[in-house]
């Protein structure tokens, strides 16, 4: 059988075993398309069924989460933890609280996390969890009661050397605080069982900035590799959470001009650029007042708000999608390319639909896939774990240096395994292969389990 036939039969199997889970299929196929040709002449990986084993999570824990709202009504949500693979370290990955959360989404995220964590070079396996709970519009007390109920069940399956959750969409410092408090209350232990903690109780400096900064470091390395810089480049960013805001900050530092930000209702376009002052206002809007991005235009009249639209229609040199999965369609990708976009660095997880990825690769634009581009966040989570184990706190300068080194090392690995010619690196292929090798070799070493 050719590798193409093997990939086809693998896909059929994945589809049969995981019906109705399109996001999970998408993530697994995207990796498969890089790995099947790579392992064609490496029968040991094929005989050990590594790709089949990676696509079967170690386990999935599903549970009911009941809580009481401020009016005294009983509310019911569903909670999950997907423990995908712990070949190279304990399960590690965030928790997502969003009404769109399904098992398919958490399975794709846990699968991606396995490769991403491997790329960081730190000893972390892949996991992800969350709930269809919507924190938007809930009071702090409601969020606290939900988190306490969620942790009461999740607590059975996590531990500082077993599975270390963190934040993701809808889970920030407030939620991590409540989750940590409930874990401590249940176990009577103070351990580094969650990352993204407050600085008062074991958190790490630059954790909140790390994902956005990392995505821009990756972008900067790619652009430098073709002899250019970010200086003067017009940049479209989506999202307005911690990834988007710190990507904006770092892009500004490196001389770029960020002109868009968004939320689930629409986007703002500020042709004059979103400078440090405007960005501080956005951070306050999103983390303290928990308002909508449309309010930006009331404060800064140079901007325009586009209801229900995505920022990819705005002409830019570089795009950094930092909102959510599948936020760049094939049409969006065509628009970006038509307008002269030369690079895309994925701050969110799997923000480009497969057809959009195919177009970026076909056009040979600089494309950093999420598992490489946004690995800075989980990398600093790994550094938070190290600090917790050693009961120390590193200084900001040390952490900044470690983050930059890790992102550079990820860029270089992608280059090593993804170089297709003197002038072109397929970063997607490079990231998939580099992430795969370490996990696959560890699995081989552990035997058939
Ligand atoms: N949710 C983030 C990610 O997608 C961070 C996970 C973590 O810090 O464990 O990588």
mmCIF file with all atom_site columns, C-alpha atoms in Angstrom, residues 51-192:
data_model
loop_
_atom_site.group_PDB
_atom_site.id
_atom_site.type_symbol
_atom_site.label_atom_id
_atom_site.label_alt_id
_atom_site.label_comp_id
_atom_site.label_asym_id
_atom_site.label_entity_id
_atom_site.label_seq_id
_atom_site.pdbx_PDB_ins_code
_atom_site.Cartn_x
_atom_site.Cartn_y
_atom_site.Cartn_z
_atom_site.occupancy
_atom_site.B_iso_or_equiv
_atom_site.pdbx_formal_charge
_atom_site.auth_seq_id
_atom_site.auth_comp_id
_atom_site.auth_asym_id
_atom_site.auth_atom_id
_atom_site.pdbx_PDB_model_num
ATOM 1   C CA . UNK A 1 51  ? -0.532  7.174  14.674 1.00 0.00 ? 51  UNK A CA 1
ATOM 2   C CA . UNK A 1 52  ? -3.505  4.940  15.531 1.00 0.00 ? 52  UNK A CA 1
ATOM 3   C CA . UNK A 1 53  ? -2.556  4.958  19.230 1.00 0.00 ? 53  UNK A CA 1
ATOM 4   C CA . UNK A 1 54  ? -2.082  8.753  19.292 1.00 0.00 ? 54  UNK A CA 1
ATOM 5   C CA . UNK A 1 55  ? -5.560  9.215  17.816 1.00 0.00 ? 55  UNK A CA 1
ATOM 6   C CA . UNK A 1 56  ? -7.099  7.173  20.657 1.00 0.00 ? 56  UNK A CA 1
ATOM 7   C CA . UNK A 1 57  ? -7.006  9.302  23.847 1.00 0.00 ? 57  UNK A CA 1
ATOM 8   C CA . UNK A 1 58  ? -5.673  7.441  26.902 1.00 0.00 ? 58  UNK A CA 1
ATOM 9   C CA . UNK A 1 59  ? -9.025  8.209  28.523 1.00 0.00 ? 59  UNK A CA 1
ATOM 10  C CA . UNK A 1 60  ? -11.884 10.704 28.512 1.00 0.00 ? 60  UNK A CA 1
ATOM 11  C CA . UNK A 1 61  ? -13.603 11.631 31.744 1.00 0.00 ? 61  UNK A CA 1
ATOM 12  C CA . UNK A 1 62  ? -17.146 13.029 31.376 1.00 0.00 ? 62  UNK A CA 1
ATOM 13  C CA . UNK A 1 63  ? -19.156 14.331 34.280 1.00 0.00 ? 63  UNK A CA 1
ATOM 14  C CA . UNK A 1 64  ? -22.230 16.329 35.287 1.00 0.00 ? 64  UNK A CA 1
ATOM 15  C CA . UNK A 1 65  ? -21.697 19.730 36.889 1.00 0.00 ? 65  UNK A CA 1
ATOM 16  C CA . UNK A 1 66  ? -24.618 21.093 38.921 1.00 0.00 ? 66  UNK A CA 1
ATOM 17  C CA . UNK A 1 67  ? -24.619 24.546 40.472 1.00 0.00 ? 67  UNK A CA 1
ATOM 18  C CA . UNK A 1 68  ? -27.080 27.151 41.695 1.00 0.00 ? 68  UNK A CA 1
ATOM 19  C CA . UNK A 1 69  ? -27.431 30.553 40.020 1.00 0.00 ? 69  UNK A CA 1
ATOM 20  C CA . UNK A 1 70  ? -28.012 33.823 41.905 1.00 0.00 ? 70  UNK A CA 1
ATOM 21  C CA . UNK A 1 71  ? -31.795 33.393 41.600 1.00 0.00 ? 71  UNK A CA 1
ATOM 22  C CA . UNK A 1 72  ? -31.611 29.986 43.285 1.00 0.00 ? 72  UNK A CA 1
ATOM 23  C CA . UNK A 1 73  ? -32.264 28.005 40.054 1.00 0.00 ? 73  UNK A CA 1
ATOM 24  C CA . UNK A 1 74  ? -30.503 24.664 39.632 1.00 0.00 ? 74  UNK A CA 1
ATOM 25  C CA . UNK A 1 75  ? -28.266 24.688 36.541 1.00 0.00 ? 75  UNK A CA 1
ATOM 26  C CA . UNK A 1 76  ? -26.737 21.668 34.824 1.00 0.00 ? 76  UNK A CA 1
ATOM 27  C CA . UNK A 1 77  ? -23.626 21.621 32.625 1.00 0.00 ? 77  UNK A CA 1
ATOM 28  C CA . UNK A 1 78  ? -21.299 18.946 31.312 1.00 0.00 ? 78  UNK A CA 1
ATOM 29  C CA . UNK A 1 79  ? -17.621 18.692 32.216 1.00 0.00 ? 79  UNK A CA 1
ATOM 30  C CA . UNK A 1 80  ? -14.806 16.815 30.475 1.00 0.00 ? 80  UNK A CA 1
ATOM 31  C CA . UNK A 1 81  ? -11.132 16.031 30.800 1.00 0.00 ? 81  UNK A CA 1
ATOM 32  C CA . UNK A 1 82  ? -9.510  14.426 27.762 1.00 0.00 ? 82  UNK A CA 1
ATOM 33  C CA . UNK A 1 83  ? -6.180  12.814 28.703 1.00 0.00 ? 83  UNK A CA 1
ATOM 34  C CA . UNK A 1 84  ? -4.679  12.236 25.290 1.00 0.00 ? 84  UNK A CA 1
ATOM 35  C CA . UNK A 1 85  ? -1.146  11.010 25.897 1.00 0.00 ? 85  UNK A CA 1
ATOM 36  C CA . UNK A 1 86  ? 1.386   10.989 28.760 1.00 0.00 ? 86  UNK A CA 1
ATOM 37  C CA . UNK A 1 87  ? 4.367   9.365  27.011 1.00 0.00 ? 87  UNK A CA 1
ATOM 38  C CA . UNK A 1 88  ? 6.730   12.297 27.649 1.00 0.00 ? 88  UNK A CA 1
ATOM 39  C CA . UNK A 1 89  ? 5.285   13.761 30.858 1.00 0.00 ? 89  UNK A CA 1
ATOM 40  C CA . UNK A 1 90  ? 2.104   14.216 32.897 1.00 0.00 ? 90  UNK A CA 1
ATOM 41  C CA . UNK A 1 91  ? -0.999  15.333 30.989 1.00 0.00 ? 91  UNK A CA 1
ATOM 42  C CA . UNK A 1 92  ? -0.914  19.096 30.544 1.00 0.00 ? 92  UNK A CA 1
ATOM 43  C CA . UNK A 1 93  ? -3.332  21.464 28.891 1.00 0.00 ? 93  UNK A CA 1
ATOM 44  C CA . UNK A 1 94  ? -5.982  24.047 29.526 1.00 0.00 ? 94  UNK A CA 1
ATOM 45  C CA . UNK A 1 95  ? -9.651  24.089 30.468 1.00 0.00 ? 95  UNK A CA 1
ATOM 46  C CA . UNK A 1 96  ? -12.127 25.818 28.163 1.00 0.00 ? 96  UNK A CA 1
ATOM 47  C CA . UNK A 1 97  ? -15.449 27.185 29.457 1.00 0.00 ? 97  UNK A CA 1
ATOM 48  C CA . UNK A 1 98  ? -17.595 28.191 26.488 1.00 0.00 ? 98  UNK A CA 1
ATOM 49  C CA . UNK A 1 99  ? -21.111 27.271 25.300 1.00 0.00 ? 99  UNK A CA 1
ATOM 50  C CA . UNK A 1 100 ? -19.630 25.896 22.038 1.00 0.00 ? 100 UNK A CA 1
ATOM 51  C CA . UNK A 1 101 ? -17.531 23.262 23.862 1.00 0.00 ? 101 UNK A CA 1
ATOM 52  C CA . UNK A 1 102 ? -18.152 19.681 22.705 1.00 0.00 ? 102 UNK A CA 1
ATOM 53  C CA . UNK A 1 103 ? -16.253 16.442 23.091 1.00 0.00 ? 103 UNK A CA 1
ATOM 54  C CA . UNK A 1 104 ? -14.982 16.819 19.511 1.00 0.00 ? 104 UNK A CA 1
ATOM 55  C CA . UNK A 1 105 ? -13.455 20.218 20.283 1.00 0.00 ? 105 UNK A CA 1
ATOM 56  C CA . UNK A 1 106 ? -11.770 19.002 23.464 1.00 0.00 ? 106 UNK A CA 1
ATOM 57  C CA . UNK A 1 107 ? -10.449 15.889 21.699 1.00 0.00 ? 107 UNK A CA 1
ATOM 58  C CA . UNK A 1 108 ? -8.914  17.989 18.933 1.00 0.00 ? 108 UNK A CA 1
ATOM 59  C CA . UNK A 1 109 ? -7.389  20.328 21.499 1.00 0.00 ? 109 UNK A CA 1
ATOM 60  C CA . UNK A 1 110 ? -5.939  17.467 23.582 1.00 0.00 ? 110 UNK A CA 1
ATOM 61  C CA . UNK A 1 111 ? -4.510  15.830 20.440 1.00 0.00 ? 111 UNK A CA 1
ATOM 62  C CA . UNK A 1 112 ? -2.909  19.091 19.286 1.00 0.00 ? 112 UNK A CA 1
ATOM 63  C CA . UNK A 1 113 ? -1.613  19.721 22.795 1.00 0.00 ? 113 UNK A CA 1
ATOM 64  C CA . UNK A 1 114 ? 0.346   16.459 22.705 1.00 0.00 ? 114 UNK A CA 1
ATOM 65  C CA . UNK A 1 115 ? 2.392   17.663 19.712 1.00 0.00 ? 115 UNK A CA 1
ATOM 66  C CA . UNK A 1 116 ? 2.615   21.254 20.938 1.00 0.00 ? 116 UNK A CA 1
ATOM 67  C CA . UNK A 1 117 ? 3.915   20.251 24.359 1.00 0.00 ? 117 UNK A CA 1
ATOM 68  C CA . UNK A 1 118 ? 6.468   17.969 22.722 1.00 0.00 ? 118 UNK A CA 1
ATOM 69  C CA . UNK A 1 119 ? 7.703   20.905 20.612 1.00 0.00 ? 119 UNK A CA 1
ATOM 70  C CA . UNK A 1 120 ? 8.405   22.982 23.731 1.00 0.00 ? 120 UNK A CA 1
ATOM 71  C CA . UNK A 1 121 ? 11.126  20.481 24.700 1.00 0.00 ? 121 UNK A CA 1
ATOM 72  C CA . UNK A 1 122 ? 9.658   20.306 28.223 1.00 0.00 ? 122 UNK A CA 1
ATOM 73  C CA . UNK A 1 123 ? 8.403   17.057 29.797 1.00 0.00 ? 123 UNK A CA 1
ATOM 74  C CA . UNK A 1 124 ? 4.649   17.482 29.345 1.00 0.00 ? 124 UNK A CA 1
ATOM 75  C CA . UNK A 1 125 ? 2.052   15.140 27.850 1.00 0.00 ? 125 UNK A CA 1
ATOM 76  C CA . UNK A 1 126 ? -1.169  16.316 26.221 1.00 0.00 ? 126 UNK A CA 1
ATOM 77  C CA . UNK A 1 127 ? -4.598  16.885 27.742 1.00 0.00 ? 127 UNK A CA 1
ATOM 78  C CA . UNK A 1 128 ? -7.482  19.320 27.615 1.00 0.00 ? 128 UNK A CA 1
ATOM 79  C CA . UNK A 1 129 ? -10.767 19.785 29.415 1.00 0.00 ? 129 UNK A CA 1
ATOM 80  C CA . UNK A 1 130 ? -13.618 22.111 29.977 1.00 0.00 ? 130 UNK A CA 1
ATOM 81  C CA . UNK A 1 131 ? -17.327 22.622 29.977 1.00 0.00 ? 131 UNK A CA 1
ATOM 82  C CA . UNK A 1 132 ? -20.186 24.069 27.936 1.00 0.00 ? 132 UNK A CA 1
ATOM 83  C CA . UNK A 1 133 ? -20.667 26.532 30.823 1.00 0.00 ? 133 UNK A CA 1
ATOM 84  C CA . UNK A 1 134 ? -20.778 30.157 29.651 1.00 0.00 ? 134 UNK A CA 1
ATOM 85  C CA . UNK A 1 135 ? -19.012 32.518 32.078 1.00 0.00 ? 135 UNK A CA 1
ATOM 86  C CA . UNK A 1 136 ? -20.189 35.540 30.034 1.00 0.00 ? 136 UNK A CA 1
ATOM 87  C CA . UNK A 1 137 ? -22.769 37.558 31.961 1.00 0.00 ? 137 UNK A CA 1
ATOM 88  C CA . UNK A 1 138 ? -22.413 35.451 35.129 1.00 0.00 ? 138 UNK A CA 1
ATOM 89  C CA . UNK A 1 139 ? -21.662 37.045 38.493 1.00 0.00 ? 139 UNK A CA 1
ATOM 90  C CA . UNK A 1 140 ? -18.403 36.283 40.297 1.00 0.00 ? 140 UNK A CA 1
ATOM 91  C CA . UNK A 1 141 ? -20.370 34.196 42.798 1.00 0.00 ? 141 UNK A CA 1
ATOM 92  C CA . UNK A 1 142 ? -21.984 32.141 40.052 1.00 0.00 ? 142 UNK A CA 1
ATOM 93  C CA . UNK A 1 143 ? -18.591 31.530 38.434 1.00 0.00 ? 143 UNK A CA 1
ATOM 94  C CA . UNK A 1 144 ? -17.197 30.529 41.832 1.00 0.00 ? 144 UNK A CA 1
ATOM 95  C CA . UNK A 1 145 ? -20.006 28.052 42.515 1.00 0.00 ? 145 UNK A CA 1
ATOM 96  C CA . UNK A 1 146 ? -19.602 26.555 39.052 1.00 0.00 ? 146 UNK A CA 1
ATOM 97  C CA . UNK A 1 147 ? -15.815 26.223 39.468 1.00 0.00 ? 147 UNK A CA 1
ATOM 98  C CA . UNK A 1 148 ? -16.205 24.599 42.876 1.00 0.00 ? 148 UNK A CA 1
ATOM 99  C CA . UNK A 1 149 ? -18.665 22.060 41.529 1.00 0.00 ? 149 UNK A CA 1
ATOM 100 C CA . UNK A 1 150 ? -16.517 21.398 38.426 1.00 0.00 ? 150 UNK A CA 1
ATOM 101 C CA . UNK A 1 151 ? -13.383 20.855 40.535 1.00 0.00 ? 151 UNK A CA 1
ATOM 102 C CA . UNK A 1 152 ? -15.189 18.587 43.021 1.00 0.00 ? 152 UNK A CA 1
ATOM 103 C CA . UNK A 1 153 ? -15.428 16.001 40.232 1.00 0.00 ? 153 UNK A CA 1
ATOM 104 C CA . UNK A 1 154 ? -12.272 16.832 38.243 1.00 0.00 ? 154 UNK A CA 1
ATOM 105 C CA . UNK A 1 155 ? -10.173 16.589 41.386 1.00 0.00 ? 155 UNK A CA 1
ATOM 106 C CA . UNK A 1 156 ? -10.274 12.757 41.280 1.00 0.00 ? 156 UNK A CA 1
ATOM 107 C CA . UNK A 1 157 ? -8.288  12.714 38.047 1.00 0.00 ? 157 UNK A CA 1
ATOM 108 C CA . UNK A 1 158 ? -5.635  15.441 38.358 1.00 0.00 ? 158 UNK A CA 1
ATOM 109 C CA . UNK A 1 159 ? -2.425  15.909 40.332 1.00 0.00 ? 159 UNK A CA 1
ATOM 110 C CA . UNK A 1 160 ? 0.882   17.796 40.109 1.00 0.00 ? 160 UNK A CA 1
ATOM 111 C CA . UNK A 1 161 ? 2.572   14.656 38.677 1.00 0.00 ? 161 UNK A CA 1
ATOM 112 C CA . UNK A 1 162 ? -0.506  13.272 36.910 1.00 0.00 ? 162 UNK A CA 1
ATOM 113 C CA . UNK A 1 163 ? -2.458  15.957 35.065 1.00 0.00 ? 163 UNK A CA 1
ATOM 114 C CA . UNK A 1 164 ? -2.033  19.723 35.393 1.00 0.00 ? 164 UNK A CA 1
ATOM 115 C CA . UNK A 1 165 ? -4.860  21.814 33.915 1.00 0.00 ? 165 UNK A CA 1
ATOM 116 C CA . UNK A 1 166 ? -4.606  25.541 33.141 1.00 0.00 ? 166 UNK A CA 1
ATOM 117 C CA . UNK A 1 167 ? -6.632  28.232 31.397 1.00 0.00 ? 167 UNK A CA 1
ATOM 118 C CA . UNK A 1 168 ? -7.990  28.489 27.879 1.00 0.00 ? 168 UNK A CA 1
ATOM 119 C CA . UNK A 1 169 ? -10.978 30.390 26.455 1.00 0.00 ? 169 UNK A CA 1
ATOM 120 C CA . UNK A 1 170 ? -13.269 31.466 29.341 1.00 0.00 ? 170 UNK A CA 1
ATOM 121 C CA . UNK A 1 171 ? -10.796 30.348 32.001 1.00 0.00 ? 171 UNK A CA 1
ATOM 122 C CA . UNK A 1 172 ? -8.515  33.098 33.260 1.00 0.00 ? 172 UNK A CA 1
ATOM 123 C CA . UNK A 1 173 ? -7.017  34.189 36.564 1.00 0.00 ? 173 UNK A CA 1
ATOM 124 C CA . UNK A 1 174 ? -10.416 34.412 38.289 1.00 0.00 ? 174 UNK A CA 1
ATOM 125 C CA . UNK A 1 175 ? -11.468 30.865 37.340 1.00 0.00 ? 175 UNK A CA 1
ATOM 126 C CA . UNK A 1 176 ? -8.027  29.363 38.088 1.00 0.00 ? 176 UNK A CA 1
ATOM 127 C CA . UNK A 1 177 ? -8.184  30.978 41.550 1.00 0.00 ? 177 UNK A CA 1
ATOM 128 C CA . UNK A 1 178 ? -11.570 29.403 42.350 1.00 0.00 ? 178 UNK A CA 1
ATOM 129 C CA . UNK A 1 179 ? -10.521 26.024 40.920 1.00 0.00 ? 179 UNK A CA 1
ATOM 130 C CA . UNK A 1 180 ? -7.284  26.063 42.910 1.00 0.00 ? 180 UNK A CA 1
ATOM 131 C CA . UNK A 1 181 ? -9.119  27.029 46.100 1.00 0.00 ? 181 UNK A CA 1
ATOM 132 C CA . UNK A 1 182 ? -11.513 24.094 45.764 1.00 0.00 ? 182 UNK A CA 1
ATOM 133 C CA . UNK A 1 183 ? -8.707  21.643 44.972 1.00 0.00 ? 183 UNK A CA 1
ATOM 134 C CA . UNK A 1 184 ? -6.796  22.792 48.057 1.00 0.00 ? 184 UNK A CA 1
ATOM 135 C CA . UNK A 1 185 ? -9.919  22.445 50.183 1.00 0.00 ? 185 UNK A CA 1
ATOM 136 C CA . UNK A 1 186 ? -10.590 18.899 48.943 1.00 0.00 ? 186 UNK A CA 1
ATOM 137 C CA . UNK A 1 187 ? -7.048  17.538 49.189 1.00 0.00 ? 187 UNK A CA 1
ATOM 138 C CA . UNK A 1 188 ? -5.693  19.694 52.016 1.00 0.00 ? 188 UNK A CA 1
ATOM 139 C CA . UNK A 1 189 ? -2.550  19.972 49.895 1.00 0.00 ? 189 UNK A CA 1
ATOM 140 C CA . UNK A 1 190 ? -0.874  22.995 48.345 1.00 0.00 ? 190 UNK A CA 1
ATOM 141 C CA . UNK A 1 191 ? 0.709   21.767 45.110 1.00 0.00 ? 191 UNK A CA 1
ATOM 142 C CA . UNK A 1 192 ? 1.279   23.082 41.604 1.00 0.00 ? 192 UNK A CA 1
#
